[in-house]
Amino acid sequence: MMNMQSKYQLTQHNSFAFPATCPAFYQPSSIDELNEVVSRLSPPFYILGEGSNTLFTEQTTSTILQPNIKGITVEESENFVFVSAKCGENWHELVNFCVEHEYYGVENLALIPGSVGASPVQNIGAYGTELADVVEQVKWYDFKNKNIKTFDRSACQFGYRDSIFKNSLANKGVIVEVTLKLSRKWQANLTYNGLDSLPKNVSSKDVFQQVIKLRQSKLPDPNKLPNAGSFFKNPIVSSEEFERIKTLYCAVPSYPQKDNKIKLAAGWLIEQSGLKGFKLGDVGVDETQALVLVNYASKNGQDILQLAKHVQKTVLDKFDIMLQPEVRMLSKDGLIQLTLDKKA
Ligand code: EPU
């Protein structure tokens, strides 16, 4: 029997730990159960993974669909390994499984909170690797036709924290399985600051451990201090815009992208705006990593929303750059945007 509950309490289902409730909570654990849900589901609804990238902005959310299909299968060829994981698997446990079995390519993505099904939606990435680097295909269940479509890597239209699944396909279906193409031949990716100090003969387990250590030292543990990781995306600006900022702040960290664009560090912009460690009531900007908004004791998601607006406005005033949220913000009517009331 499928898990279906009404007036369901979601505190355990969001890493900000806000006590919102949803009018209906569906947790299908098979495709058959998914078929059943889809016949009953009516908008507004929201597809939730483990709730580590979602802010509940009100005491009530829309209906929640949390796919919970489990299973991992492996197919090996001479040089590659294809690891297929169902959407309800935990991402970090999948990475752990791959590292243990010496399937290489995801060790830099250790300890990212969340489910496998959510990982392609925003193309999770950290320490020089993105999901897009290792995806072979994604299976997506189409609500309209009740069938499963296969998307190869290019069809996923991956970008920085972006994919087709959060754009044209948003709420039209749900990811049910992700297949990773991993290597049998070890080659470390140590380009990112913090990994570049590792010795050349480092093993994949060492990289895995180092990434865990780095994350634990830089990012607050949501189990101890509720948060949803980076709240904003790192802004990508034109080279002209970058030159403008660089003239004023020569130490601005920058990461060249394709098409002559430059990625800036939102955490740096927030810190330079004087907001690192800033507190607004029971919420605040983290004291170590300014890109993370934390919930000290609030029971109301509006508090984070107000803080996010304050951060957005302060950075806009100082740098003339509009930060865009990475975290998805849900009201009872569906997703909402972060819009400033008035441009100063
Ligand atoms: N910085 C500051 N002050 C801060 C935070 C950062 O000056 O308070 C500077 C750092 O010194 C560094 C630069 O900003 O020069 C970049 O910082 P960091 O390496 O910590 O990474 P990030 O850009 O803040 C991104 C991802 C993280 C990911 C890390 C590591 C985004 C939105 N965030 O953060 O992803 O773990 O790189 O690869 O792209 C997430 O998405 O939730 C997440 C945690």
Short mmCIF file of C-alpha atoms and ligand atoms in Angstrom, two decimals:
data_model
loop_
_atom_site.label_atom_id
_atom_site.label_comp_id
_atom_site.label_asym_id
_atom_site.label_seq_id
_atom_site.Cartn_x
_atom_site.Cartn_y
_atom_site.Cartn_z
CA MET A 1 0.00 0.00 0.00
CA MET A 2 1.23 3.41 -0.90
CA ASN A 3 2.04 5.89 1.85
CA MET A 4 -0.52 8.69 1.49
CA GLN A 5 -1.31 11.08 4.32
CA SER A 6 -3.33 14.23 4.68
CA LYS A 7 -2.34 17.27 6.80
CA TYR A 8 1.15 15.85 6.96
CA GLN A 9 3.85 17.48 9.09
CA LEU A 10 7.00 18.26 7.06
CA THR A 11 9.53 19.26 9.74
CA GLN A 12 11.54 16.09 9.10
CA HIS A 13 11.39 16.70 5.35
CA ASN A 14 13.23 20.02 5.10
CA SER A 15 16.78 20.73 6.20
CA PHE A 16 15.74 24.23 7.36
CA ALA A 17 13.55 22.34 9.89
CA PHE A 18 10.48 24.54 9.41
CA PRO A 19 7.27 23.00 10.78
CA ALA A 20 5.07 23.35 7.69
CA THR A 21 2.24 20.98 6.87
CA CYS A 22 0.97 19.86 3.47
CA PRO A 23 -2.66 19.12 2.62
CA ALA A 24 -1.67 15.79 1.05
CA PHE A 25 1.59 13.82 1.06
CA TYR A 26 2.15 11.05 -1.50
CA GLN A 27 5.13 8.75 -1.25
CA PRO A 28 5.00 6.20 -4.08
CA SER A 29 7.60 3.44 -3.89
CA SER A 30 7.04 1.84 -7.29
CA ILE A 31 5.99 2.83 -10.80
CA ASP A 32 2.60 1.22 -10.16
CA GLU A 33 2.11 3.43 -7.13
CA LEU A 34 3.26 6.43 -9.15
CA ASN A 35 0.57 5.64 -11.74
CA GLU A 36 -1.95 5.61 -8.93
CA VAL A 37 -0.76 8.97 -7.51
CA VAL A 38 -0.83 10.66 -10.87
CA SER A 39 -4.49 9.78 -11.37
CA ARG A 40 -5.26 11.57 -8.09
CA LEU A 41 -2.77 14.44 -8.21
CA SER A 42 -4.04 17.91 -8.97
CA PRO A 43 -2.14 21.22 -9.00
CA PRO A 44 -0.69 22.88 -7.09
CA PHE A 45 1.78 20.17 -6.10
CA TYR A 46 5.53 20.03 -5.57
CA ILE A 47 8.00 17.20 -6.08
CA LEU A 48 10.20 16.95 -3.01
CA GLY A 49 13.37 14.89 -2.65
CA GLU A 50 14.96 14.92 0.80
CA GLY A 51 14.14 18.60 1.27
CA SER A 52 17.73 19.84 1.41
CA ASN A 53 17.25 22.53 -1.25
CA THR A 54 13.73 23.72 -0.50
CA LEU A 55 12.44 26.50 1.73
CA PHE A 56 8.87 26.25 2.97
CA THR A 57 7.89 29.93 3.06
CA GLU A 58 4.49 29.44 4.71
CA GLN A 59 2.97 27.28 7.44
CA THR A 60 1.22 25.31 4.70
CA THR A 61 2.77 24.03 1.48
CA SER A 62 1.13 22.71 -1.66
CA THR A 63 0.49 18.97 -2.00
CA ILE A 64 3.78 17.06 -1.83
CA LEU A 65 4.88 14.17 -4.03
CA GLN A 66 7.98 12.49 -2.64
CA PRO A 67 9.07 9.62 -4.87
CA ASN A 68 10.61 6.84 -2.82
CA ILE A 69 11.58 4.18 -5.35
CA LYS A 70 14.73 2.33 -4.26
CA GLY A 71 17.39 0.17 -5.87
CA ILE A 72 20.87 0.24 -7.39
CA THR A 73 22.03 -1.90 -10.32
CA VAL A 74 25.46 -2.12 -11.92
CA GLU A 75 26.62 -3.06 -15.42
CA GLU A 76 30.30 -3.32 -16.07
CA SER A 77 32.23 -3.14 -19.32
CA GLU A 78 35.98 -3.29 -19.73
CA ASN A 79 36.66 0.39 -19.06
CA PHE A 80 33.38 1.72 -17.74
CA VAL A 81 30.78 0.94 -15.13
CA PHE A 82 27.17 1.99 -15.50
CA VAL A 83 25.57 2.50 -12.11
CA SER A 84 21.80 3.00 -12.16
CA ALA A 85 20.12 4.27 -9.01
CA LYS A 86 16.43 4.81 -8.44
CA CYS A 87 15.22 8.26 -7.42
CA GLY A 88 14.61 7.46 -3.73
CA GLU A 89 18.22 6.47 -3.02
CA ASN A 90 20.34 8.87 -0.96
CA TRP A 91 22.99 10.65 -3.04
CA HIS A 92 25.87 10.40 -0.56
CA GLU A 93 25.21 6.70 0.03
CA LEU A 94 25.40 6.17 -3.72
CA VAL A 95 28.75 7.99 -3.83
CA ASN A 96 29.95 5.85 -0.92
CA PHE A 97 28.85 2.70 -2.77
CA CYS A 98 30.79 3.78 -5.89
CA VAL A 99 33.94 4.64 -3.93
CA GLU A 100 33.79 1.30 -2.05
CA HIS A 101 33.47 -0.61 -5.33
CA GLU A 102 36.22 1.42 -7.00
CA TYR A 103 33.94 2.94 -9.61
CA TYR A 104 35.57 6.29 -10.23
CA GLY A 105 34.17 9.73 -11.04
CA VAL A 106 31.87 10.84 -8.21
CA GLU A 107 34.24 11.04 -5.23
CA ASN A 108 34.34 14.87 -5.46
CA LEU A 109 30.56 14.89 -4.97
CA ALA A 110 30.70 13.30 -1.49
CA LEU A 111 28.40 14.49 1.30
CA ILE A 112 26.04 16.53 -0.86
CA PRO A 113 22.71 16.20 0.94
CA GLY A 114 19.66 15.01 -0.97
CA SER A 115 18.24 12.23 -3.10
CA VAL A 116 19.41 10.71 -6.37
CA GLY A 117 16.21 11.81 -8.10
CA ALA A 118 16.87 15.45 -7.24
CA SER A 119 20.52 15.40 -8.32
CA PRO A 120 19.98 16.10 -12.05
CA VAL A 121 17.32 18.76 -11.48
CA GLN A 122 19.82 21.38 -10.38
CA ASN A 123 22.87 19.51 -11.70
CA ILE A 124 24.56 19.22 -8.31
CA GLY A 125 28.22 20.14 -8.32
CA ALA A 126 31.13 20.64 -5.97
CA TYR A 127 34.92 20.60 -5.85
CA GLY A 128 35.44 20.68 -9.61
CA THR A 129 32.88 18.02 -10.64
CA GLU A 130 29.24 18.30 -11.66
CA LEU A 131 26.67 15.59 -12.06
CA ALA A 132 26.60 16.45 -15.78
CA ASP A 133 30.20 15.13 -16.07
CA VAL A 134 29.13 11.62 -15.12
CA VAL A 135 25.51 11.20 -16.24
CA GLU A 136 24.86 8.57 -18.89
CA GLN A 137 21.08 8.88 -18.87
CA VAL A 138 18.07 9.93 -16.82
CA LYS A 139 14.73 8.13 -16.81
CA TRP A 140 11.79 10.46 -16.41
CA TYR A 141 8.18 9.49 -15.82
CA ASP A 142 5.76 11.59 -17.87
CA PHE A 143 2.60 12.48 -15.91
CA LYS A 144 0.56 13.04 -19.06
CA ASN A 145 1.22 9.79 -20.86
CA LYS A 146 2.12 7.75 -17.77
CA ASN A 147 5.17 6.36 -19.49
CA ILE A 148 8.93 6.60 -18.98
CA LYS A 149 11.19 8.57 -21.30
CA THR A 150 14.96 8.28 -21.45
CA PHE A 151 17.10 11.41 -21.62
CA ASP A 152 20.75 11.10 -22.59
CA ARG A 153 23.22 13.60 -21.21
CA SER A 154 22.72 16.24 -23.89
CA ALA A 155 18.92 15.96 -23.76
CA CYS A 156 19.12 16.90 -20.05
CA GLN A 157 20.34 20.39 -21.12
CA PHE A 158 22.59 20.67 -18.11
CA GLY A 159 23.97 24.05 -17.11
CA TYR A 160 25.34 25.53 -13.91
CA ARG A 161 22.72 24.46 -11.30
CA ASP A 162 20.33 24.01 -14.20
CA SER A 163 18.65 21.38 -16.39
CA ILE A 164 15.58 20.78 -18.55
CA PHE A 165 13.89 19.21 -15.52
CA LYS A 166 13.54 22.54 -13.72
CA ASN A 167 12.64 24.45 -16.87
CA SER A 168 10.35 23.17 -19.64
CA LEU A 169 9.69 19.85 -17.86
CA ALA A 170 9.03 21.30 -14.41
CA ASN A 171 6.11 19.52 -12.74
CA LYS A 172 5.30 17.64 -15.96
CA GLY A 173 6.90 14.47 -14.69
CA VAL A 174 9.36 13.07 -12.22
CA ILE A 175 12.84 11.57 -12.45
CA VAL A 176 12.70 7.89 -11.56
CA GLU A 177 16.25 6.71 -12.25
CA VAL A 178 19.71 8.14 -12.90
CA THR A 179 22.47 6.17 -14.64
CA LEU A 180 26.08 7.24 -14.06
CA LYS A 181 28.90 6.38 -16.44
CA LEU A 182 31.89 5.80 -14.19
CA SER A 183 35.42 4.73 -14.93
CA ARG A 184 37.40 1.65 -13.93
CA LYS A 185 40.61 3.62 -14.35
CA TRP A 186 41.44 5.98 -11.53
CA GLN A 187 42.23 9.56 -12.41
CA ALA A 188 42.00 12.18 -9.70
CA ASN A 189 40.39 15.57 -10.32
CA LEU A 190 42.32 17.81 -7.93
CA THR A 191 41.89 21.19 -9.58
CA TYR A 192 39.72 22.72 -6.86
CA ASN A 193 41.25 24.79 -4.09
CA GLY A 194 41.64 22.47 -1.07
CA LEU A 195 42.21 19.34 -3.15
CA ASP A 196 45.26 20.69 -4.97
CA SER A 197 47.43 20.06 -1.88
CA LEU A 198 46.87 16.28 -2.05
CA PRO A 199 49.81 14.13 -3.23
CA LYS A 200 49.89 12.91 -6.84
CA ASN A 201 49.43 9.23 -5.92
CA VAL A 202 46.27 9.96 -3.94
CA SER A 203 43.57 7.24 -3.98
CA SER A 204 39.87 7.82 -4.68
CA LYS A 205 39.14 7.06 -1.01
CA ASP A 206 41.59 9.80 0.01
CA VAL A 207 39.84 12.32 -2.27
CA PHE A 208 36.46 11.20 -0.93
CA GLN A 209 37.69 11.70 2.66
CA GLN A 210 39.26 15.06 1.86
CA VAL A 211 36.03 16.34 0.27
CA ILE A 212 34.12 15.24 3.37
CA LYS A 213 36.65 17.03 5.58
CA LEU A 214 36.46 20.20 3.47
CA ARG A 215 32.68 20.25 3.47
CA GLN A 216 32.54 19.62 7.22
CA SER A 217 34.96 22.48 7.86
CA LYS A 218 33.24 24.96 5.50
CA LEU A 219 29.54 24.17 5.60
CA PRO A 220 27.31 24.04 8.69
CA ASP A 221 25.86 20.57 9.37
CA PRO A 222 22.07 20.85 8.77
CA ASN A 223 21.47 18.34 11.57
CA LYS A 224 23.05 20.75 14.04
CA LEU A 225 22.25 24.11 12.46
CA PRO A 226 19.37 23.87 9.97
CA ASN A 227 20.24 25.21 6.48
CA ALA A 228 19.94 24.31 2.80
CA GLY A 229 23.56 24.73 1.65
CA SER A 230 24.32 27.61 -0.70
CA PHE A 231 21.21 29.78 -0.67
CA PHE A 232 22.18 31.76 -3.80
CA LYS A 233 23.81 30.77 -7.07
CA ASN A 234 27.19 32.17 -7.93
CA PRO A 235 26.41 34.95 -10.43
CA ILE A 236 27.82 34.66 -13.95
CA VAL A 237 28.65 38.07 -15.39
CA SER A 238 30.02 39.52 -18.63
CA SER A 239 33.72 40.37 -18.90
CA GLU A 240 32.81 44.09 -18.91
CA GLU A 241 30.91 43.73 -15.67
CA PHE A 242 33.78 41.77 -14.19
CA GLU A 243 36.27 44.51 -15.15
CA ARG A 244 34.03 47.09 -13.49
CA ILE A 245 34.11 45.16 -10.21
CA LYS A 246 37.78 44.27 -10.49
CA THR A 247 38.75 47.93 -10.81
CA LEU A 248 37.07 48.56 -7.47
CA TYR A 249 38.00 45.31 -5.72
CA CYS A 250 41.18 43.82 -7.14
CA ALA A 251 40.96 40.66 -4.98
CA VAL A 252 37.56 39.57 -6.31
CA PRO A 253 37.60 35.75 -6.76
CA SER A 254 36.65 34.80 -10.31
CA TYR A 255 36.17 31.64 -12.36
CA PRO A 256 36.28 32.00 -16.16
CA GLN A 257 33.41 30.26 -17.98
CA LYS A 258 32.60 29.55 -21.60
CA ASP A 259 31.60 32.45 -23.90
CA ASN A 260 33.93 34.93 -22.18
CA LYS A 261 31.74 35.02 -19.09
CA ILE A 262 33.01 35.08 -15.51
CA LYS A 263 31.56 33.34 -12.48
CA LEU A 264 31.85 35.35 -9.26
CA ALA A 265 31.65 33.96 -5.71
CA ALA A 266 28.34 34.99 -4.14
CA GLY A 267 29.76 34.15 -0.69
CA TRP A 268 32.53 36.69 -1.26
CA LEU A 269 30.05 39.37 -2.45
CA ILE A 270 27.90 38.78 0.65
CA GLU A 271 30.90 38.89 2.97
CA GLN A 272 32.19 42.11 1.35
CA SER A 273 28.71 43.58 1.84
CA GLY A 274 29.30 43.18 5.57
CA LEU A 275 26.73 40.43 6.07
CA LYS A 276 28.82 37.43 7.13
CA GLY A 277 27.42 36.38 10.52
CA PHE A 278 24.55 38.92 10.22
CA LYS A 279 21.50 37.95 12.28
CA LEU A 280 17.87 38.87 11.70
CA GLY A 281 15.80 37.59 14.62
CA ASP A 282 16.16 33.82 14.79
CA VAL A 283 17.82 33.37 11.39
CA GLY A 284 21.11 34.56 9.97
CA VAL A 285 23.92 34.50 7.43
CA ASP A 286 26.35 31.74 8.43
CA GLU A 287 29.46 32.87 10.30
CA THR A 288 31.85 30.71 8.24
CA GLN A 289 30.31 30.51 4.76
CA ALA A 290 28.31 33.64 3.92
CA LEU A 291 26.51 31.90 1.05
CA VAL A 292 24.59 29.77 3.54
CA LEU A 293 21.55 31.11 5.39
CA VAL A 294 20.94 29.35 8.70
CA ASN A 295 17.95 28.85 10.95
CA TYR A 296 18.93 29.25 14.61
CA ALA A 297 15.49 28.89 16.15
CA SER A 298 12.78 30.18 13.82
CA LYS A 299 9.55 28.27 13.22
CA ASN A 300 8.60 30.43 10.24
CA GLY A 301 10.08 30.20 6.74
CA GLN A 302 9.14 33.85 6.13
CA ASP A 303 12.12 34.77 8.32
CA ILE A 304 14.56 33.21 5.84
CA LEU A 305 12.68 34.83 2.96
CA GLN A 306 13.03 38.28 4.58
CA LEU A 307 16.72 37.66 5.27
CA ALA A 308 17.27 36.51 1.67
CA LYS A 309 15.66 39.72 0.40
CA HIS A 310 17.86 41.78 2.70
CA VAL A 311 20.98 39.99 1.42
CA GLN A 312 19.86 40.38 -2.19
CA LYS A 313 19.20 44.10 -1.74
CA THR A 314 22.43 44.81 0.17
CA VAL A 315 24.55 43.07 -2.49
CA LEU A 316 22.61 44.84 -5.24
CA ASP A 317 23.24 48.22 -3.63
CA LYS A 318 26.95 47.58 -3.19
CA PHE A 319 27.87 45.70 -6.37
CA ASP A 320 24.92 46.24 -8.70
CA ILE A 321 24.60 42.47 -9.00
CA MET A 322 21.29 40.72 -8.39
CA LEU A 323 21.86 37.38 -6.64
CA GLN A 324 19.45 34.64 -7.64
CA PRO A 325 18.44 31.95 -5.19
CA GLU A 326 19.61 28.39 -5.66
CA VAL A 327 17.20 27.11 -3.03
CA ARG A 328 13.65 26.59 -4.25
CA MET A 329 10.98 28.45 -2.33
CA LEU A 330 7.58 26.89 -1.89
CA SER A 331 4.30 28.48 -0.82
CA LYS A 332 0.91 26.81 -0.55
CA ASP A 333 0.29 27.71 -4.21
CA GLY A 334 3.56 26.37 -5.60
CA LEU A 335 7.04 27.78 -6.24
CA ILE A 336 7.66 31.47 -5.69
CA GLN A 337 10.38 33.86 -6.89
CA LEU A 338 12.54 36.10 -4.73
CA THR A 339 11.44 39.55 -5.78
CA LEU A 340 12.54 42.73 -4.15
CA ASP A 341 9.64 44.98 -3.25
CA LYS A 342 11.32 48.08 -4.67
CA LYS A 343 14.62 48.71 -6.39
CA ALA A 344 16.53 51.26 -4.34
N1 EPU B 1 34.11 33.21 0.03
C1 EPU B 1 34.22 34.32 0.82
N2 EPU B 1 33.40 34.42 1.92
C2 EPU B 1 32.51 33.47 2.23
C3 EPU B 1 32.37 32.33 1.41
C4 EPU B 1 33.19 32.22 0.30
O1 EPU B 1 35.02 35.21 0.56
O2 EPU B 1 31.82 33.63 3.25
C5 EPU B 1 35.02 33.06 -1.12
C6 EPU B 1 36.03 31.94 -0.88
O3 EPU B 1 37.14 32.39 -0.17
C7 EPU B 1 36.38 31.52 -2.28
C8 EPU B 1 35.10 31.73 -3.04
O4 EPU B 1 34.31 32.61 -2.26
O5 EPU B 1 37.37 32.38 -2.81
C9 EPU B 1 34.33 30.43 -3.32
O6 EPU B 1 34.00 29.80 -2.08
P1 EPU B 1 33.83 28.20 -1.93
O7 EPU B 1 34.99 27.50 -2.55
O8 EPU B 1 33.51 27.92 -0.50
O9 EPU B 1 32.61 27.82 -2.84
P2 EPU B 1 31.24 28.56 -3.16
O10 EPU B 1 31.36 29.21 -4.50
O11 EPU B 1 30.84 29.42 -2.04
C10 EPU B 1 30.25 26.51 -4.46
C11 EPU B 1 28.96 25.74 -4.48
C12 EPU B 1 28.90 24.79 -3.31
C13 EPU B 1 30.07 23.83 -3.39
C14 EPU B 1 31.37 24.65 -3.38
C15 EPU B 1 32.58 23.77 -3.58
C16 EPU B 1 27.30 27.16 -5.54
C17 EPU B 1 26.10 28.02 -5.35
N3 EPU B 1 27.83 26.63 -4.43
O12 EPU B 1 30.23 27.32 -3.29
O13 EPU B 1 27.69 24.05 -3.42
O14 EPU B 1 30.07 22.93 -2.30
O15 EPU B 1 31.35 25.60 -4.47
O16 EPU B 1 32.68 23.35 -4.90
O17 EPU B 1 27.73 26.96 -6.67
C18 EPU B 1 25.40 24.06 -2.76
O18 EPU B 1 25.13 24.19 -3.95
O19 EPU B 1 24.51 24.02 -1.87
C19 EPU B 1 26.80 24.00 -2.36
C20 EPU B 1 27.17 23.93 -1.08
#
